[in-house]
Coordinates of C-alpha atoms in Angstrom, one line a residue:
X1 CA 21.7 -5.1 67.6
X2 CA 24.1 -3.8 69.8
X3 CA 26.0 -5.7 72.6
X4 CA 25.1 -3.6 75.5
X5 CA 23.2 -6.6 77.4
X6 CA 26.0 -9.1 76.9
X7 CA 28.4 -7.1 78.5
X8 CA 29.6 -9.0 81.6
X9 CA 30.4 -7.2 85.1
X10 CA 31.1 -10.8 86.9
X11 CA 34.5 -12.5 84.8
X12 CA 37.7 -14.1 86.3
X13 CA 40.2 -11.7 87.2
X14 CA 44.0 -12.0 88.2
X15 CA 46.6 -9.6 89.3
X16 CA 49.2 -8.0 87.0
X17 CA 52.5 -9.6 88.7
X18 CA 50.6 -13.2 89.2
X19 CA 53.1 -16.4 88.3
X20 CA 51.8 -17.7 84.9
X21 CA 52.7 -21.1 86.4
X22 CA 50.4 -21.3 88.5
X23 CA 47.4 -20.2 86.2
X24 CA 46.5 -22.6 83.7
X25 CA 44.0 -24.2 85.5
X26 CA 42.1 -20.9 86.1
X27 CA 42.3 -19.8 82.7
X28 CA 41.2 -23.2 81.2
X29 CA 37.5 -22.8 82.9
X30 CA 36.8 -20.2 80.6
X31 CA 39.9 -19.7 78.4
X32 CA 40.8 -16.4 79.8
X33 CA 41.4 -14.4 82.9
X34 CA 40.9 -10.2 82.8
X35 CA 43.7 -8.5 83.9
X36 CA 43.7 -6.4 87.0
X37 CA 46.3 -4.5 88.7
X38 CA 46.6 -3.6 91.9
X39 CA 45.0 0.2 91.4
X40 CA 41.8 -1.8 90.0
X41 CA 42.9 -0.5 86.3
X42 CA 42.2 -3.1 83.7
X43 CA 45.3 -4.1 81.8
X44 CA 44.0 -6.9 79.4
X45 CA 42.7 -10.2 78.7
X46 CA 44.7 -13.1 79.2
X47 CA 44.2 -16.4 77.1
X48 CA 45.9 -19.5 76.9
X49 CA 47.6 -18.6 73.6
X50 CA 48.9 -16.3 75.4
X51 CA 51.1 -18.6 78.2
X52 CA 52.1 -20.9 75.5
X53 CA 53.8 -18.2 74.1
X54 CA 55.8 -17.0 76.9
X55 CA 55.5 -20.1 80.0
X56 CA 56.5 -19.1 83.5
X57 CA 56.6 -15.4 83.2
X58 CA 54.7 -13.0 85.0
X59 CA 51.1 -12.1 84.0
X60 CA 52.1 -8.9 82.6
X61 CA 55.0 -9.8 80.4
X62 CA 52.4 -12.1 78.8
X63 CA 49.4 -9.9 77.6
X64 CA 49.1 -9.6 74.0
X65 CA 47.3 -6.6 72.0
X66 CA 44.2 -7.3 71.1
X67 CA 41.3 -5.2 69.6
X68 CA 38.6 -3.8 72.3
X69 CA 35.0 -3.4 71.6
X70 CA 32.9 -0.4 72.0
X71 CA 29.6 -0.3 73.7
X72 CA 27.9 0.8 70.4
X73 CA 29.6 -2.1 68.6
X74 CA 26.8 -4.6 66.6
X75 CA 26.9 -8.0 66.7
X76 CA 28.6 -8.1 63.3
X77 CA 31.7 -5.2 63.8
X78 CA 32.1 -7.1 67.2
X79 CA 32.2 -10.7 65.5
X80 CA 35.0 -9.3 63.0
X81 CA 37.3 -7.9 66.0
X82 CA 37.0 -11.8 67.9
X83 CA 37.8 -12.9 64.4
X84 CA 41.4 -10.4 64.3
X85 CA 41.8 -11.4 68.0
X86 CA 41.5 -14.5 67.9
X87 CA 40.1 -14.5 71.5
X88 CA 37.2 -16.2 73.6
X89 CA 36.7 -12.8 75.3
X90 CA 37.3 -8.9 75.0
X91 CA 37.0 -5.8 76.7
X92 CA 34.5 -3.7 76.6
X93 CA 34.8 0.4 76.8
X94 CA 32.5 3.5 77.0
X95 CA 34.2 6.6 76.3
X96 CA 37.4 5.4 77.5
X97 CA 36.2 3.6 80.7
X98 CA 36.3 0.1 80.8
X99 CA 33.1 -1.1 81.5
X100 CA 33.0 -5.2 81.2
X101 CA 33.9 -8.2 78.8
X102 CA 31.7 -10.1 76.3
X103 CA 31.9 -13.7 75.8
X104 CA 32.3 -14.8 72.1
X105 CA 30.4 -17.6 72.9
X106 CA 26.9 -15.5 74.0
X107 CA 27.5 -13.5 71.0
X108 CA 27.5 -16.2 68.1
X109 CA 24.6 -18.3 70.6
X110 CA 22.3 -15.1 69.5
X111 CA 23.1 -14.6 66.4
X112 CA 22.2 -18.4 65.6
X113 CA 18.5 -17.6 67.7
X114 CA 18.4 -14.8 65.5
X115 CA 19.1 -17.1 62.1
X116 CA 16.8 -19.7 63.0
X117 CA 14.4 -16.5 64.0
X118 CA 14.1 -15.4 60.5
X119 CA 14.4 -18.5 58.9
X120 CA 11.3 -19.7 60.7
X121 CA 9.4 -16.1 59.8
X122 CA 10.4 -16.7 56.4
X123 CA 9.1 -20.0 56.0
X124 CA 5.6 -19.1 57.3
X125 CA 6.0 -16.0 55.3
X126 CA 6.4 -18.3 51.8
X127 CA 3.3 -20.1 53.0
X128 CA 1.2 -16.8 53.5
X129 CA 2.0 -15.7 50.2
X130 CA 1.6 -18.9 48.6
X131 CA -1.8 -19.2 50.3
X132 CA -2.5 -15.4 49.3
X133 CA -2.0 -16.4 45.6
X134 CA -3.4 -19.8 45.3
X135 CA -6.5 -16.9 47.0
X136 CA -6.2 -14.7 44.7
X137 CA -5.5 -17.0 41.6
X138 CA -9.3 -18.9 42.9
X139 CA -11.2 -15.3 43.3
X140 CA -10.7 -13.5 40.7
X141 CA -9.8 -16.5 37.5
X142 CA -13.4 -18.3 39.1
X143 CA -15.5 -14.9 38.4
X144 CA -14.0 -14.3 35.0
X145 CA -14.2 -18.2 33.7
X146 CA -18.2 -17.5 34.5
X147 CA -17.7 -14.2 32.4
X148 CA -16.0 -16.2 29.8
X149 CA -18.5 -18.9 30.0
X150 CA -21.6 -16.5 29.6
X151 CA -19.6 -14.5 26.8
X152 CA -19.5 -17.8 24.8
X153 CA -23.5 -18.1 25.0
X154 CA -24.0 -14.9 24.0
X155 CA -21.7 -15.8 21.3
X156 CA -24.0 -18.7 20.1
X157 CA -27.0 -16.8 19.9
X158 CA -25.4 -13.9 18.0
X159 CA -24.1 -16.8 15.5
X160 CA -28.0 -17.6 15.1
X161 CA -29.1 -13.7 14.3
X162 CA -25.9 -12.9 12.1
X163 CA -25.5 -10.1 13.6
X164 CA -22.0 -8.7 12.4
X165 CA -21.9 -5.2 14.2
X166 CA -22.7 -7.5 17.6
X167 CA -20.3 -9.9 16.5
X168 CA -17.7 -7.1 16.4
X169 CA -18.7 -6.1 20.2
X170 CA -18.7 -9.5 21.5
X171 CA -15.4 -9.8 20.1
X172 CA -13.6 -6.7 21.6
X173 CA -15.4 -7.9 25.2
X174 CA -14.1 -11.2 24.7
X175 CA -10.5 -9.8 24.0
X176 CA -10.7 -7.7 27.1
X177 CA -11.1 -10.1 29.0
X178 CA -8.5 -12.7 27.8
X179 CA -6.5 -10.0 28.5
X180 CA -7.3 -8.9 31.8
X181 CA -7.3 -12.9 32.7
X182 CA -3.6 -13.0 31.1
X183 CA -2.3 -9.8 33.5
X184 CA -3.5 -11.9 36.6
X185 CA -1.5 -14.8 35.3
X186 CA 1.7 -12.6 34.5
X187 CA 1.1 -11.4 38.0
X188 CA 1.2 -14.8 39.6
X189 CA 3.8 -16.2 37.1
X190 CA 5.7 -13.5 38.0
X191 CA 5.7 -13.8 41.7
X192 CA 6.1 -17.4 41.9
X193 CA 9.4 -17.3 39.5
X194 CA 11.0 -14.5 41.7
X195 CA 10.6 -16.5 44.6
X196 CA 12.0 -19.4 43.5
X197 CA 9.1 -21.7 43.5
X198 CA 9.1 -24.1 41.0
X199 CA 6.3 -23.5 37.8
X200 CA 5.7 -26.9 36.2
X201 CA 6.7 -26.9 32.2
X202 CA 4.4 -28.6 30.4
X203 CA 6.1 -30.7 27.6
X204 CA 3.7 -31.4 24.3
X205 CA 3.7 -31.4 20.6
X206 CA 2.6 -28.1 19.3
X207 CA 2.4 -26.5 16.0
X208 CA 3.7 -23.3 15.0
X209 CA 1.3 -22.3 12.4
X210 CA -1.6 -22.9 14.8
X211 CA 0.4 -20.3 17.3
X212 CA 1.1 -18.2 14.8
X213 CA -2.5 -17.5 13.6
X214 CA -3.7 -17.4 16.7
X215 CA -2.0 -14.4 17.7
X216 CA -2.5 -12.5 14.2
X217 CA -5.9 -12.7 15.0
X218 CA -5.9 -11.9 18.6
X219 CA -4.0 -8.5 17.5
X220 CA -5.5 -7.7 14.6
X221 CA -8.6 -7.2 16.6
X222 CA -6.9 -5.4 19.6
X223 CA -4.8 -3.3 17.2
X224 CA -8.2 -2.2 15.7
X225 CA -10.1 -1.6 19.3
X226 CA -7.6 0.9 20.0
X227 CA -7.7 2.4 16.7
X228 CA -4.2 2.1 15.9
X229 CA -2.6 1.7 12.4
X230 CA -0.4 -1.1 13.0
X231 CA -0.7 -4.0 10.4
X232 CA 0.6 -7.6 12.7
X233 CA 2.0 -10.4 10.1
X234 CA 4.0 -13.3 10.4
X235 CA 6.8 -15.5 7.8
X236 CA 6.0 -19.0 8.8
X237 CA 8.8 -20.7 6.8
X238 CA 7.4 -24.4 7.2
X239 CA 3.4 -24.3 8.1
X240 CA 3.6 -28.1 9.2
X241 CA 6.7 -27.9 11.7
X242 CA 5.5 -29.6 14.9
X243 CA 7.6 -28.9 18.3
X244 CA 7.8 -30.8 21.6
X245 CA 8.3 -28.1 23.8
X246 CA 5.6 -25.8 26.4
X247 CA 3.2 -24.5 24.1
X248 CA 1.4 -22.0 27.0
X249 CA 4.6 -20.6 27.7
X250 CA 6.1 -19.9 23.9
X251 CA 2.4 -18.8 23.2
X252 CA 2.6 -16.1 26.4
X253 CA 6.4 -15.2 25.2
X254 CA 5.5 -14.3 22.2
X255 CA 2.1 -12.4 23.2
X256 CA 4.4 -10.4 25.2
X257 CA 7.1 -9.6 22.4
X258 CA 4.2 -8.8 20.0
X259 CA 2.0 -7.0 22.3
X260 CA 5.4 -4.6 23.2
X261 CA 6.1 -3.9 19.5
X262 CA 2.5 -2.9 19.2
X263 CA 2.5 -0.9 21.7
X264 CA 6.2 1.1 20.5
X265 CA 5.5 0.8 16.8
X266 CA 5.4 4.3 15.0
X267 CA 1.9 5.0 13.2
X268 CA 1.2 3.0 9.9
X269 CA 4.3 0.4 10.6
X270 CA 4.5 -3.3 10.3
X271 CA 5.2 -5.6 12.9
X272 CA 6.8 -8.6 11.8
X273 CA 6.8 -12.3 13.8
X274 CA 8.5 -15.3 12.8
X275 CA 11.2 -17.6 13.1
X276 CA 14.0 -19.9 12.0
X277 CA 16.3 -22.8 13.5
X278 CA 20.3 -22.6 14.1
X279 CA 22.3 -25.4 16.0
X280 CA 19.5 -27.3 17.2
X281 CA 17.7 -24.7 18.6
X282 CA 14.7 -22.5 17.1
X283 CA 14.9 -18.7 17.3
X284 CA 11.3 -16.5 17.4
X285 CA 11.9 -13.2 16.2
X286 CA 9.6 -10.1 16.9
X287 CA 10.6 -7.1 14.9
X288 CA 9.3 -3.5 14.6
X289 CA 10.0 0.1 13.9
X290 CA 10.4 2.3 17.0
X291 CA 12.1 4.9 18.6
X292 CA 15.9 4.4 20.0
X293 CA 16.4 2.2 22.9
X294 CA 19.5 3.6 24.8
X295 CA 22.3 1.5 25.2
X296 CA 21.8 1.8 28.6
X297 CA 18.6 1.2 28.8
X298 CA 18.8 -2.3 26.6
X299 CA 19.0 -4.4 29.9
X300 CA 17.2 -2.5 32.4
X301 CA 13.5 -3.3 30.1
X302 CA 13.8 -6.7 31.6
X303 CA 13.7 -5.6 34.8
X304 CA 10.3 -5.4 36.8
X305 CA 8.1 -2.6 36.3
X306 CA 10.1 -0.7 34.6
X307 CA 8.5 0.4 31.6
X308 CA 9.9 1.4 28.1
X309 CA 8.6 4.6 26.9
X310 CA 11.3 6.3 24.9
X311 CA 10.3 8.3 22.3
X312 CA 7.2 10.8 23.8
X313 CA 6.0 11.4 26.8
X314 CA 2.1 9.7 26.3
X315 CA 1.0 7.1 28.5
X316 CA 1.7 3.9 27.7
X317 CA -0.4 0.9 29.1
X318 CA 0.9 -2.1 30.9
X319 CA 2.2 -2.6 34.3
X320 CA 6.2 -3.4 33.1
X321 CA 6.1 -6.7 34.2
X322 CA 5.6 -8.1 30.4
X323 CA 9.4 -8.2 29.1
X324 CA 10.7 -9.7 32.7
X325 CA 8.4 -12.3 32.5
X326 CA 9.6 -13.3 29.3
X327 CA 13.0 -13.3 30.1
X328 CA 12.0 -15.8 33.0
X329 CA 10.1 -18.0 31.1
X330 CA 12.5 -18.2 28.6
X331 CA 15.3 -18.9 31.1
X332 CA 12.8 -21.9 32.6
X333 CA 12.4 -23.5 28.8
X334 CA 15.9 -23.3 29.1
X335 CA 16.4 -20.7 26.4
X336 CA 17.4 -16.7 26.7
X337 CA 16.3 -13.5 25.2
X338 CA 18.0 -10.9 23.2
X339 CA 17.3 -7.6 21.8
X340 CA 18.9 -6.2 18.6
X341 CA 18.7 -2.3 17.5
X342 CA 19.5 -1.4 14.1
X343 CA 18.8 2.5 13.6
X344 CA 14.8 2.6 14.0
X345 CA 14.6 -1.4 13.7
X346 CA 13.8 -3.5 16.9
X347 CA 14.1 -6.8 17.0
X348 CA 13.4 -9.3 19.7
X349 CA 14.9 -12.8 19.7
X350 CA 14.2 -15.8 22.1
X351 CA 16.2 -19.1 21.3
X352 CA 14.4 -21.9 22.5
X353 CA 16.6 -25.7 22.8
X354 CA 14.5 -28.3 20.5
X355 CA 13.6 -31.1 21.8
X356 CA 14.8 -34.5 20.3

């Protein structure tokens, strides 16, 4: 914004050889007087700093240097010259010709309109996008539970006709669809964190075993779907360990962490899960053979869609939103993510505090 419409053409003026004695009173209306001489040439802006620095002289002996604005000035380059003035008012030129003061004080009264402008704008903007999620979270998860829902009877009745080749169909629907469900999540999850709003962590005991199998089965059938050779296994060192932590959000970390080293494995590899606990705090590993991750490039796969795809040029599904979110739910379960190249090895860590 530039200052053009607070320039003032009305101000207090006083004549170059004026007694400074005789001027206090005139310059404490406003805190300064412009400084005319008798040719109508503008000499300066007079302040009181400047009289207690040199009482009872004349006007002129008085002036001090101080910086002069330009029309084109902003509100900001014009803020910083008041600032190295340390004056209620300066002069303003156009190409040399001295056109009118601004008054500090109309300057900093706009820019606090202009604050509480866009702090009101982004208030109701947090509330449209928190009513255009809570929307969008209500269309599309309603639809798909119904899917779900009519998935499961179909289920039931394919149970009764022991059907295995249906059973094999259902399941690959059924998969599909957890997963599509699970992008719309990530995207709200996503969305919500980066703004700052607060997502609720639900504290329960869970059991890693239960976890564990859950997602070999989930990617055993998804590997196969897509007709990959990828064999998904886990060490579970104690099958009965039971941990009082968010058991949606570890699950969701390490679907994303598996679902990444399935999709940058090399043909006929393992992909290895697991974990162990150090100094009170338990550490999920995801591990897999892979091309080279850049040095470079180690921190930027966190970031928001962008997508790791290192070693061909093939398309590679996802929307690159997967590793961020990890990251960020990690970060709320008050835990951090780390990622660990040895020649073709990958390996993902996430250390999770345990609760006592």
């Amino acid at each position: 914004m530039e200052l053009e419409k607070f320039i003032l053409n009305s101000y207090p003026t006083v004549g170059s050889f004026s007694a400074t004695n005789a001027l206090e009173k005139k310059i404490s209306e406003k805190g300064y007087v412009v400084v005319i001489d008798d040719n109508k040439i503008f000499q300066g802006v007079l302040t009181t700093s400047d009289l207690i620095k040199r009482p009872h002289k004349l006007v002129i002996d008085c002036l001090t240097e101080k910086e002069n604005l330009c029309s084109k000035d902003t509100i900001f380059s014009s803020l910083d010259k008041f600032e190295n003035s340390q004056c209620s008012a300066l002069a303003v030129f156009k190409e040399r010709e001295f056109i009118g003061i601004v008054e500090k004080q109309d300057v900093v009264a706009c820019l606090k309109t202009k604050i509480n402008e866009l702090y009101d704008q982004s208030i109701i903007s947090q509330k449209v996008k928190q009513s255009f999620l809570n929307n969008l979270s209500h269309e599309v998860r309603t639809p798909m539970n119904g899917f779900l829902g009519f998935l499961e009877l179909i289920s039931d009745l394919q149970i009764e006709n022991n059907n295995p080749e249906q059973k094999t169909h259902y399941d690959i629907i059924r998969k599909s669809a957890d997963r599509l469900l699970l992008i719309l999540n990530d995207l709200i999850d996503l969305a919500l964190l980066n703004s700052g709003d607060e997502i609720k962590v639900e504290i329960e005991e869970i059991n890693v075993e239960n976890i564990f199998s859950y997602l070999k089965e989930y990617f055993d059938l998804a590997v196969s779907a897509v007709n990959r050779n990828i064999s998904v296994n886990y060490v579970n060192p104690d099958r009965s360990l039971v941990l009082l932590t968010d058991g949606g959000k570890i699950k969701h970390i390490l679907y994303h962490l598996i679902d990444n080293a399935v999709k940058f494995s090399f043909d006929n590899d393992n992909v290895l899960y697991g974990y162990k606990i150090e100094n009170k705090n338990i550490i999920f590993f995801v591990k897999n053979n892979g091309a080279q991750i850049p040095q470079d490039k180690k921190e930027k796969i966190f970031e928001i869609f962008e997508k790791q795809n290192y070693h061909n040029d093939d398309f590679i599904e996802g929307l690159g939103i997967g590793l961020p979110l990890v990251k960020k739910l990690a970060t709320l379960l008050e835990g951090e993510i780390k990622l660990v190249t040895n020649e073709n090895e990958i390996t993902f860590f996430c250390s999770i505090p345990l609760q006592s």
